[in-house]
Amino acid sequence: MGQTDGTPAVKLSSKTLGDLPAGVSVPSYDRSKLSPGIVHIGLGNFHRAHQAWYLHRLMQQGLAYDWAIIGAGVRPGDAAMRERLLQQDCLTTLVELDPNSTSVEVIGSMVDFVEVHPENAPLIAAMSDPRIRIVSLTVTEGGYYQSEDGGLEVKHPDIAHDIANPDRPITAFGAMIAAYRARRDAGHPPFTAQCCDNLQNNGEVLRQTVIDLAQLTDPGLARWINETARFPNAMVDCIVPSTGKAELSSVRELGILDAAPVTHENYREWVIEDQFCAGRPPWEKAGVTITENVHTYESMKIRILNAGHQVLANAGEVLGIATITDCMADPLIRAFFHKVQTKEILPYVEPVDGITRSDYLALVEKRFANPKIRDTTRRVAFDGSSRHPGFVLPVLRDALACGGSIDGLALVEALWARMCAGVREDGTLIDPNDPHWNLLSETAKRAKSDPLAWLEMRQTYGNQAQNKRFADVFSHWLNLIWNDGSYAALRAYSD
């Protein structure tokens, strides 16, 4: 579909839904009848293509009208997203990019966006409203202030501020605790806190962050939250690229002026543990899997898909390959990806009912190779200091414990170290792409002559520098990459 007759694009709003081009799916429900039940913190592209879409799908069936979403953010940059969405009545255009077709729909499950404030007073007020029964989050894997031992990083300036100023918090978790306090003091029940980030045991990670922080300022409140609130584990999956000029232009060419459209692949999955203290939408009627076996689903997805993203992205960045699709089209990178997966990742993945490990890998390879999805290696490589410890290194530890092959996994880590040196093999600069970029870059440059310097980052590798087998293989690959180039290393591994 597209605008080929010269007709001006329609500015998206509630009033113009009927003016959108033929073929664009729009809400069939009366949005004036929706009332909020969810506050979502971190309202980026993924949330709108995934959780908000599932709720929209329920509303299209005449369900969940009292579960509409109020968006929220705790970073200054979230104010710009708020402005864009409020100007179009919180509607979002979703463009599904099937390899053979394109479909467009406008979703309307979001009804408001909380004012972004440095001390989060509007957010606390929104979460204190008893109509809100779920507070969900997508704040990235590295946004939970975890220390090296998995506890709360109490020395982080943000956490230290919230400990000293519990009534004026700057973190999402401090704001949640303040809202829990307001609800308890008003005699209202707690809300369910729902993590939607790619973390193993993500609900438990969120619970620990909230409880540990509350314990430091109000032990009685921490006990109340722990006893009455719920933190369900979940697995989320959908490839959602960033929105740039090309995406804005393509949506305009489809006949819609949307200031914040979202493109996404033709695949979604959401697996949720049924642990809610104040009810939930009937998500299973929209295709969500409700199970007590979330861990197996999330382990398969995190180890094959999310770790697989790191296998591709770091190599791609070093070699100047722009997208994940382009990486899959490169014979050496694809061979590297497939061998690492089959020899070193799949053996440590437990299959789920209805799909084998090899079938899931084939599905992921097909999704990564989708030519319509221009998912940049830069986006996927972002925050490697969280993604490698969360996705890749657990597999490496299992392989070392079992005496299995680690050659490919060590090469993945060496490519990350090479990428963090900040210069591609063609001489172009890699812009900072990690919250800890300065440390990573300095360490990567030292590792050029002393590879073990990289493994001595204990916050990432723990004591793995003392594992001679891993240290030797990693050093071999990093030296080879610096001396002969990444393709030489990929070729040596894949042969």
Short mmCIF file of C-alpha atoms in Angstrom, two decimals:
data_model
loop_
_atom_site.label_atom_id
_atom_site.label_comp_id
_atom_site.label_asym_id
_atom_site.label_seq_id
_atom_site.Cartn_x
_atom_site.Cartn_y
_atom_site.Cartn_z
CA MET A 1 0.00 0.00 0.00
CA GLY A 2 1.13 3.60 -0.43
CA GLN A 3 0.20 7.07 -1.53
CA THR A 4 0.79 7.22 -5.26
CA ASP A 5 -1.92 9.71 -6.27
CA GLY A 6 -0.34 12.83 -4.78
CA THR A 7 -2.86 13.00 -1.91
CA PRO A 8 -1.34 14.79 1.12
CA ALA A 9 -0.51 12.63 4.11
CA VAL A 10 -3.02 12.80 6.98
CA LYS A 11 -1.80 14.08 10.36
CA LEU A 12 -2.57 11.36 12.89
CA SER A 13 -5.14 12.17 15.59
CA SER A 14 -8.40 10.78 16.96
CA LYS A 15 -10.36 13.09 14.66
CA THR A 16 -8.55 11.96 11.51
CA LEU A 17 -8.74 8.18 11.94
CA GLY A 18 -11.52 8.03 9.37
CA ASP A 19 -9.41 9.98 6.86
CA LEU A 20 -6.47 7.60 6.83
CA PRO A 21 -5.71 5.69 3.60
CA ALA A 22 -7.69 2.60 2.74
CA GLY A 23 -6.06 -0.51 4.12
CA VAL A 24 -4.86 1.08 7.35
CA SER A 25 -6.39 -0.74 10.34
CA VAL A 26 -7.65 1.66 13.02
CA PRO A 27 -9.25 1.20 16.47
CA SER A 28 -12.77 -0.20 16.19
CA TYR A 29 -13.49 0.67 19.83
CA ASP A 30 -14.63 3.98 21.30
CA ARG A 31 -11.48 5.34 22.93
CA SER A 32 -13.57 7.76 25.03
CA LYS A 33 -14.79 4.72 26.97
CA LEU A 34 -11.28 3.60 27.97
CA SER A 35 -10.01 4.11 31.51
CA PRO A 36 -6.44 3.60 32.71
CA GLY A 37 -5.29 0.46 34.50
CA ILE A 38 -1.58 0.38 33.61
CA VAL A 39 1.27 2.85 33.96
CA HIS A 40 4.18 1.94 31.70
CA ILE A 41 7.61 3.44 32.42
CA GLY A 42 10.03 3.64 29.50
CA LEU A 43 7.65 4.12 26.64
CA GLY A 44 9.81 3.45 23.62
CA ASN A 45 9.31 1.62 20.35
CA PHE A 46 9.41 -1.86 21.80
CA HIS A 47 6.61 -1.26 24.28
CA ARG A 48 4.31 0.15 21.61
CA ALA A 49 5.00 -2.68 19.16
CA HIS A 50 4.61 -5.33 21.84
CA GLN A 51 2.74 -4.83 25.13
CA ALA A 52 0.60 -1.94 23.86
CA TRP A 53 -0.26 -3.93 20.73
CA TYR A 54 -1.46 -6.94 22.76
CA LEU A 55 -3.73 -4.68 24.80
CA HIS A 56 -4.99 -3.00 21.61
CA ARG A 57 -5.80 -6.43 20.24
CA LEU A 58 -7.94 -7.15 23.31
CA MET A 59 -9.74 -3.85 22.94
CA GLN A 60 -10.49 -4.68 19.32
CA GLN A 61 -12.38 -7.66 20.75
CA GLY A 62 -14.38 -5.43 23.10
CA LEU A 63 -12.26 -6.43 26.13
CA ALA A 64 -9.97 -4.73 28.68
CA TYR A 65 -11.46 -1.24 28.36
CA ASP A 66 -10.42 -0.55 31.97
CA TRP A 67 -6.77 -1.46 31.32
CA ALA A 68 -5.67 1.43 29.12
CA ILE A 69 -2.06 2.59 29.36
CA ILE A 70 -0.66 5.80 30.78
CA GLY A 71 2.87 6.33 29.51
CA ALA A 72 5.67 7.59 31.74
CA GLY A 73 9.37 8.30 31.71
CA VAL A 74 12.06 9.26 34.19
CA ARG A 75 14.70 10.64 31.81
CA PRO A 76 14.78 14.17 30.36
CA GLY A 77 14.62 12.73 26.84
CA ASP A 78 11.25 11.15 27.63
CA ALA A 79 9.68 14.63 27.57
CA ALA A 80 10.17 14.80 23.80
CA MET A 81 8.36 11.48 23.31
CA ARG A 82 5.56 12.71 25.57
CA GLU A 83 5.14 15.85 23.46
CA ARG A 84 5.06 13.92 20.19
CA LEU A 85 2.50 11.41 21.41
CA LEU A 86 0.19 13.87 23.13
CA GLN A 87 0.01 15.90 19.91
CA GLN A 88 -1.49 12.86 18.21
CA ASP A 89 -3.75 11.74 21.06
CA CYS A 90 -1.32 8.99 22.11
CA LEU A 91 -1.98 7.04 18.90
CA THR A 92 0.83 5.07 17.25
CA THR A 93 1.22 3.80 13.71
CA LEU A 94 2.68 0.29 13.62
CA VAL A 95 4.20 -0.89 10.34
CA GLU A 96 4.69 -4.65 10.15
CA LEU A 97 7.51 -5.59 7.81
CA ASP A 98 6.90 -9.05 6.46
CA PRO A 99 9.58 -10.06 3.93
CA ASN A 100 6.87 -10.25 1.25
CA SER A 101 4.44 -7.51 2.30
CA THR A 102 3.77 -4.50 4.50
CA SER A 103 0.75 -3.94 6.73
CA VAL A 104 -0.15 -0.84 8.71
CA GLU A 105 -2.31 -0.37 11.78
CA VAL A 106 -2.96 2.43 14.25
CA ILE A 107 -3.23 1.34 17.87
CA GLY A 108 -5.08 3.28 20.55
CA SER A 109 -4.52 1.44 23.85
CA MET A 110 -2.58 4.34 25.34
CA VAL A 111 -4.60 7.28 26.66
CA ASP A 112 -2.18 9.65 28.39
CA PHE A 113 1.48 10.38 29.17
CA VAL A 114 2.57 11.59 32.60
CA GLU A 115 4.46 14.87 32.78
CA VAL A 116 8.18 14.19 33.03
CA HIS A 117 9.59 15.78 36.18
CA PRO A 118 13.08 15.50 37.73
CA GLU A 119 11.68 14.32 41.06
CA ASN A 120 8.83 12.27 39.57
CA ALA A 121 5.94 13.80 41.52
CA PRO A 122 3.46 13.41 38.59
CA LEU A 123 4.55 9.79 38.10
CA ILE A 124 4.15 9.00 41.78
CA ALA A 125 0.68 10.53 41.75
CA ALA A 126 -0.32 8.46 38.69
CA MET A 127 0.90 5.20 40.26
CA SER A 128 -0.85 6.07 43.55
CA ASP A 129 -4.24 6.13 41.79
CA PRO A 130 -6.11 2.95 42.87
CA ARG A 131 -7.35 2.51 39.29
CA ILE A 132 -3.76 1.61 38.37
CA ARG A 133 -3.31 -2.10 39.03
CA ILE A 134 -0.16 -2.78 37.00
CA VAL A 135 3.03 -0.74 36.66
CA SER A 136 5.18 -2.13 33.86
CA LEU A 137 8.68 -1.19 32.76
CA THR A 138 11.06 -1.32 29.82
CA VAL A 139 14.17 0.46 31.09
CA THR A 140 16.84 -1.70 29.34
CA GLU A 141 18.73 -4.65 30.77
CA GLY A 142 21.28 -2.41 32.48
CA GLY A 143 18.72 -0.17 34.16
CA TYR A 144 18.16 -2.15 37.37
CA TYR A 145 21.18 -0.92 39.35
CA GLN A 146 22.55 -4.39 40.01
CA SER A 147 25.94 -4.75 41.64
CA GLU A 148 28.54 -7.35 40.69
CA ASP A 149 27.04 -9.84 43.18
CA GLY A 150 23.49 -9.27 41.91
CA GLY A 151 22.40 -7.00 44.75
CA LEU A 152 21.51 -3.31 44.66
CA GLU A 153 24.34 -0.95 43.68
CA VAL A 154 23.88 1.37 46.65
CA LYS A 155 26.88 3.53 45.69
CA HIS A 156 25.38 4.55 42.36
CA PRO A 157 24.60 8.29 42.52
CA ASP A 158 20.97 7.76 41.49
CA ILE A 159 20.36 5.16 44.19
CA ALA A 160 22.27 7.20 46.78
CA HIS A 161 19.99 10.16 45.95
CA ASP A 162 16.84 8.09 46.40
CA ILE A 163 18.08 6.68 49.72
CA ALA A 164 18.69 10.20 50.99
CA ASN A 165 15.51 11.65 49.43
CA PRO A 166 12.78 8.96 49.38
CA ASP A 167 10.06 11.61 48.88
CA ARG A 168 11.87 13.13 45.89
CA PRO A 169 13.18 10.11 43.96
CA ILE A 170 14.85 10.34 40.57
CA THR A 171 14.70 6.64 39.64
CA ALA A 172 11.69 4.65 38.48
CA PHE A 173 12.15 2.32 41.44
CA GLY A 174 12.25 5.13 43.98
CA ALA A 175 9.07 6.51 42.42
CA MET A 176 7.39 3.09 42.62
CA ILE A 177 8.30 2.81 46.30
CA ALA A 178 6.88 6.28 46.98
CA ALA A 179 3.65 5.23 45.23
CA TYR A 180 3.49 2.00 47.22
CA ARG A 181 3.85 4.09 50.39
CA ALA A 182 1.03 6.42 49.33
CA ARG A 183 -1.24 3.49 48.51
CA ARG A 184 -0.53 1.71 51.79
CA ASP A 185 -1.11 4.88 53.82
CA ALA A 186 -4.40 5.54 51.96
CA GLY A 187 -5.59 1.98 52.53
CA HIS A 188 -5.34 1.04 48.84
CA PRO A 189 -3.98 -2.32 47.68
CA PRO A 190 -0.61 -2.50 45.91
CA PHE A 191 -0.12 -2.71 42.17
CA THR A 192 1.63 -5.54 40.35
CA ALA A 193 5.10 -4.53 39.13
CA GLN A 194 5.76 -6.10 35.72
CA CYS A 195 9.20 -6.14 34.13
CA CYS A 196 9.21 -6.30 30.32
CA ASP A 197 12.98 -6.22 29.77
CA ASN A 198 15.20 -9.01 28.45
CA LEU A 199 16.49 -10.31 31.75
CA GLN A 200 16.63 -13.84 33.10
CA ASN A 201 14.11 -13.98 35.98
CA ASN A 202 13.18 -10.40 35.15
CA GLY A 203 10.35 -10.22 37.68
CA GLU A 204 12.64 -11.38 40.43
CA VAL A 205 15.27 -8.82 39.38
CA LEU A 206 12.66 -6.05 39.59
CA ARG A 207 11.40 -7.34 42.95
CA GLN A 208 14.90 -7.37 44.41
CA THR A 209 15.67 -3.83 43.21
CA VAL A 210 12.43 -2.46 44.68
CA ILE A 211 12.58 -4.38 47.96
CA ASP A 212 16.28 -3.69 48.55
CA LEU A 213 15.82 0.03 47.93
CA ALA A 214 12.70 0.22 50.13
CA GLN A 215 14.50 -1.67 52.90
CA LEU A 216 17.09 1.11 53.12
CA THR A 217 14.51 3.83 53.80
CA ASP A 218 11.41 2.13 55.25
CA PRO A 219 11.75 -1.52 56.34
CA GLY A 220 8.09 -1.73 57.24
CA LEU A 221 7.10 -0.63 53.73
CA ALA A 222 9.57 -3.08 52.23
CA ARG A 223 7.89 -5.87 54.21
CA TRP A 224 4.41 -4.72 53.05
CA ILE A 225 5.51 -4.67 49.40
CA ASN A 226 7.17 -8.07 49.69
CA GLU A 227 4.11 -9.64 51.29
CA THR A 228 1.34 -8.08 49.20
CA ALA A 229 2.70 -6.98 45.80
CA ARG A 230 3.59 -9.31 42.94
CA PHE A 231 6.44 -9.29 40.41
CA PRO A 232 5.67 -11.81 37.64
CA ASN A 233 8.45 -13.15 35.46
CA ALA A 234 7.95 -12.79 31.71
CA MET A 235 9.64 -13.33 28.37
CA VAL A 236 9.15 -10.73 25.64
CA ASP A 237 10.13 -10.99 21.98
CA CYS A 238 9.78 -8.80 18.90
CA ILE A 239 12.49 -7.16 16.80
CA VAL A 240 11.75 -3.43 16.75
CA PRO A 241 14.29 -1.13 15.06
CA SER A 242 14.84 2.47 16.07
CA THR A 243 12.81 5.13 14.28
CA GLY A 244 14.86 7.49 12.15
CA LYS A 245 14.38 9.73 9.14
CA ALA A 246 13.89 6.77 6.82
CA GLU A 247 11.08 5.32 8.95
CA LEU A 248 9.36 8.71 9.31
CA SER A 249 9.57 9.20 5.56
CA SER A 250 8.26 5.72 4.74
CA VAL A 251 5.21 6.20 6.96
CA ARG A 252 4.56 9.58 5.38
CA GLU A 253 4.71 7.91 1.97
CA LEU A 254 2.05 5.51 3.23
CA GLY A 255 -0.19 8.55 3.78
CA ILE A 256 0.23 9.14 7.53
CA LEU A 257 1.96 12.00 9.34
CA ASP A 258 3.02 10.30 12.57
CA ALA A 259 5.70 11.94 14.72
CA ALA A 260 6.59 8.66 16.43
CA PRO A 261 5.78 5.64 14.22
CA VAL A 262 7.16 2.17 14.88
CA THR A 263 8.35 -0.48 12.44
CA HIS A 264 8.60 -4.08 13.57
CA GLU A 265 9.03 -7.60 12.32
CA ASN A 266 6.15 -9.99 11.60
CA TYR A 267 6.67 -11.96 14.81
CA ARG A 268 5.74 -11.43 18.46
CA GLU A 269 5.83 -13.56 21.57
CA TRP A 270 4.98 -12.85 25.19
CA VAL A 271 5.13 -15.47 27.92
CA ILE A 272 3.93 -14.41 31.38
CA GLU A 273 3.87 -15.99 34.82
CA ASP A 274 0.35 -15.66 36.25
CA GLN A 275 1.32 -13.77 39.41
CA PHE A 276 -0.80 -10.61 39.72
CA CYS A 277 -2.09 -9.10 42.96
CA ALA A 278 -4.80 -6.82 41.49
CA GLY A 279 -6.03 -8.62 38.40
CA ARG A 280 -4.79 -8.44 34.81
CA PRO A 281 -6.15 -8.16 31.27
CA PRO A 282 -7.16 -11.50 29.68
CA TRP A 283 -3.94 -11.52 27.64
CA GLU A 284 -4.29 -15.16 26.67
CA LYS A 285 -7.18 -14.08 24.41
CA ALA A 286 -4.68 -11.98 22.44
CA GLY A 287 -2.18 -14.80 21.96
CA VAL A 288 -0.06 -14.44 25.10
CA THR A 289 1.19 -17.64 26.73
CA ILE A 290 0.33 -17.79 30.44
CA THR A 291 2.49 -20.38 32.17
CA GLU A 292 4.40 -21.20 35.33
CA ASN A 293 7.32 -22.30 33.13
CA VAL A 294 8.53 -18.88 32.00
CA HIS A 295 12.16 -19.65 32.80
CA THR A 296 12.50 -22.25 30.04
CA TYR A 297 11.01 -19.92 27.44
CA GLU A 298 13.16 -16.97 28.48
CA SER A 299 16.32 -19.07 28.66
CA MET A 300 15.84 -20.33 25.10
CA LYS A 301 15.11 -16.85 23.79
CA ILE A 302 17.85 -15.03 25.71
CA ARG A 303 20.54 -17.57 24.87
CA ILE A 304 19.73 -18.11 21.21
CA LEU A 305 18.27 -14.78 20.09
CA ASN A 306 19.75 -12.19 22.46
CA ALA A 307 23.18 -13.79 22.72
CA GLY A 308 22.98 -14.35 18.96
CA HIS A 309 22.46 -10.63 18.45
CA GLN A 310 25.78 -9.99 20.21
CA VAL A 311 27.50 -12.63 18.08
CA LEU A 312 26.52 -10.62 15.00
CA ALA A 313 26.52 -7.00 16.12
CA ASN A 314 30.06 -6.67 17.45
CA ALA A 315 31.55 -8.29 14.35
CA GLY A 316 29.36 -6.07 12.19
CA GLU A 317 30.40 -2.87 13.92
CA VAL A 318 34.12 -3.67 13.65
CA LEU A 319 33.73 -4.50 9.96
CA GLY A 320 31.50 -1.54 9.12
CA ILE A 321 28.40 -3.63 8.34
CA ALA A 322 25.35 -1.49 9.04
CA THR A 323 22.53 -3.89 9.91
CA ILE A 324 21.84 -7.32 11.34
CA THR A 325 20.31 -8.33 8.02
CA ASP A 326 23.54 -7.34 6.27
CA CYS A 327 25.52 -9.39 8.78
CA MET A 328 23.40 -12.44 7.96
CA ALA A 329 24.06 -11.82 4.26
CA ASP A 330 27.83 -11.93 4.86
CA PRO A 331 28.92 -15.57 4.32
CA LEU A 332 31.67 -15.58 6.94
CA ILE A 333 29.66 -13.83 9.65
CA ARG A 334 26.65 -16.07 9.03
CA ALA A 335 28.84 -19.20 9.16
CA PHE A 336 30.37 -17.93 12.40
CA PHE A 337 26.91 -17.28 13.85
CA HIS A 338 25.60 -20.72 12.90
CA LYS A 339 28.62 -22.60 14.24
CA VAL A 340 28.68 -20.75 17.57
CA GLN A 341 24.98 -21.43 17.96
CA THR A 342 25.01 -25.13 17.11
CA LYS A 343 28.29 -26.05 18.82
CA GLU A 344 28.42 -23.74 21.82
CA ILE A 345 24.98 -22.30 22.65
CA LEU A 346 22.32 -24.89 21.78
CA PRO A 347 23.85 -27.60 24.01
CA TYR A 348 23.06 -25.38 27.02
CA VAL A 349 19.46 -24.54 26.08
CA GLU A 350 16.50 -26.50 27.39
CA PRO A 351 13.79 -26.95 24.71
CA VAL A 352 10.22 -25.85 25.37
CA ASP A 353 7.06 -27.75 24.51
CA GLY A 354 6.31 -27.68 20.81
CA ILE A 355 9.65 -26.46 19.45
CA THR A 356 13.11 -27.98 19.35
CA ARG A 357 16.31 -26.01 19.83
CA SER A 358 17.29 -26.42 16.19
CA ASP A 359 13.84 -25.32 15.02
CA TYR A 360 14.04 -22.22 17.22
CA LEU A 361 17.49 -21.42 15.83
CA ALA A 362 16.15 -21.74 12.28
CA LEU A 363 13.33 -19.35 13.18
CA VAL A 364 15.79 -16.82 14.62
CA GLU A 365 18.02 -17.05 11.55
CA LYS A 366 15.02 -16.39 9.33
CA ARG A 367 13.99 -13.41 11.44
CA PHE A 368 17.49 -11.93 11.51
CA ALA A 369 17.74 -12.26 7.73
CA ASN A 370 14.44 -10.42 7.07
CA PRO A 371 15.47 -7.85 4.42
CA LYS A 372 12.70 -5.45 5.45
CA ILE A 373 14.06 -5.04 8.98
CA ARG A 374 16.87 -2.49 8.99
CA ASP A 375 17.94 -3.13 12.56
CA THR A 376 21.31 -1.47 13.00
CA THR A 377 24.33 -3.20 14.45
CA ARG A 378 24.83 -0.05 16.52
CA ARG A 379 21.43 -0.43 18.23
CA VAL A 380 21.95 -4.12 18.89
CA ALA A 381 25.49 -3.58 20.18
CA PHE A 382 24.37 -0.83 22.57
CA ASP A 383 25.07 -1.42 26.28
CA GLY A 384 27.30 -4.44 25.79
CA SER A 385 28.39 -4.05 29.41
CA SER A 386 24.91 -5.30 30.36
CA ARG A 387 24.15 -7.52 27.38
CA HIS A 388 27.30 -9.65 27.42
CA PRO A 389 27.01 -10.52 31.14
CA GLY A 390 23.27 -11.07 30.73
CA PHE A 391 23.17 -13.02 27.47
CA VAL A 392 26.57 -14.47 26.50
CA LEU A 393 28.59 -15.09 29.64
CA PRO A 394 26.07 -17.42 31.35
CA VAL A 395 26.44 -19.76 28.36
CA LEU A 396 30.22 -19.45 28.54
CA ARG A 397 30.19 -20.38 32.22
CA ASP A 398 28.07 -23.44 31.50
CA ALA A 399 30.39 -24.50 28.68
CA LEU A 400 33.47 -24.11 30.88
CA ALA A 401 31.84 -26.09 33.68
CA CYS A 402 30.99 -28.93 31.28
CA GLY A 403 34.32 -28.90 29.46
CA GLY A 404 32.58 -27.98 26.20
CA SER A 405 33.88 -25.94 23.30
CA ILE A 406 34.38 -22.24 24.04
CA ASP A 407 36.34 -21.14 20.95
CA GLY A 408 33.43 -19.28 19.36
CA LEU A 409 32.19 -17.69 22.59
CA ALA A 410 35.70 -16.47 23.35
CA LEU A 411 35.85 -15.01 19.84
CA VAL A 412 32.56 -13.19 20.49
CA GLU A 413 34.14 -11.58 23.56
CA ALA A 414 37.30 -10.71 21.64
CA LEU A 415 35.23 -9.00 18.94
CA TRP A 416 33.44 -6.98 21.61
CA ALA A 417 36.79 -5.92 23.04
CA ARG A 418 37.96 -4.94 19.56
CA MET A 419 34.77 -2.95 18.94
CA CYS A 420 35.16 -1.03 22.19
CA ALA A 421 38.53 0.28 21.03
CA GLY A 422 36.33 2.71 19.11
CA VAL A 423 37.74 2.42 15.59
CA ARG A 424 36.51 0.15 12.80
CA GLU A 425 38.91 -1.74 10.61
CA ASP A 426 38.29 0.79 7.83
CA GLY A 427 39.50 3.56 10.14
CA THR A 428 36.13 5.18 10.86
CA LEU A 429 35.25 6.02 14.45
CA ILE A 430 32.69 4.11 16.49
CA ASP A 431 30.78 6.64 18.55
CA PRO A 432 30.33 5.93 22.28
CA ASN A 433 27.69 3.23 22.60
CA ASP A 434 27.61 2.13 26.23
CA PRO A 435 26.90 3.80 29.58
CA HIS A 436 30.44 2.75 30.57
CA TRP A 437 32.07 3.58 27.23
CA ASN A 438 35.04 5.51 28.64
CA LEU A 439 36.08 2.59 30.85
CA LEU A 440 35.48 0.06 28.08
CA SER A 441 37.39 2.07 25.51
CA GLU A 442 40.39 2.66 27.77
CA THR A 443 40.49 -1.02 28.72
CA ALA A 444 40.09 -2.17 25.10
CA LYS A 445 43.06 -0.06 24.04
CA ARG A 446 45.22 -1.56 26.82
CA ALA A 447 44.02 -5.03 25.84
CA LYS A 448 45.54 -4.58 22.38
CA SER A 449 48.92 -5.34 23.93
CA ASP A 450 47.67 -7.06 27.10
CA PRO A 451 44.52 -9.09 26.34
CA LEU A 452 44.03 -10.10 29.96
CA ALA A 453 43.37 -6.46 30.85
CA TRP A 454 39.94 -6.90 29.26
CA LEU A 455 39.07 -10.01 31.27
CA GLU A 456 40.16 -8.32 34.49
CA MET A 457 37.02 -6.15 34.41
CA ARG A 458 35.49 -7.97 37.36
CA GLN A 459 32.17 -6.19 37.07
CA THR A 460 31.77 -8.01 33.74
CA TYR A 461 33.78 -11.22 33.96
CA GLY A 462 34.00 -11.92 37.68
CA ASN A 463 36.97 -14.24 38.18
CA GLN A 464 37.04 -15.60 34.62
CA ALA A 465 40.47 -14.02 34.04
CA GLN A 466 41.78 -16.74 36.35
CA ASN A 467 40.36 -19.46 34.10
CA LYS A 468 43.46 -20.28 32.07
CA ARG A 469 41.55 -22.10 29.34
CA PHE A 470 39.26 -19.17 28.62
CA ALA A 471 42.02 -16.59 29.07
CA ASP A 472 44.30 -18.39 26.60
CA VAL A 473 41.64 -18.76 23.91
CA PHE A 474 40.42 -15.18 24.33
CA SER A 475 44.00 -13.86 24.11
CA HIS A 476 44.63 -15.90 20.97
CA TRP A 477 41.59 -14.46 19.21
CA LEU A 478 42.17 -10.85 20.27
CA ASN A 479 45.79 -10.98 19.14
CA LEU A 480 44.74 -12.50 15.81
CA ILE A 481 42.06 -9.83 15.29
CA TRP A 482 44.49 -6.99 15.95
CA ASN A 483 47.27 -8.54 13.85
CA ASP A 484 45.36 -10.00 10.88
CA GLY A 485 41.84 -8.60 11.08
CA SER A 486 38.41 -9.85 12.10
CA TYR A 487 37.74 -11.73 8.88
CA ALA A 488 40.93 -13.75 9.45
CA ALA A 489 39.66 -14.72 12.90
CA LEU A 490 36.18 -15.58 11.59
CA ARG A 491 37.70 -17.68 8.83
CA ALA A 492 39.99 -19.51 11.24
CA TYR A 493 37.07 -20.36 13.52
CA SER A 494 34.65 -21.36 10.78
CA ASP A 495 37.08 -23.59 8.84
#
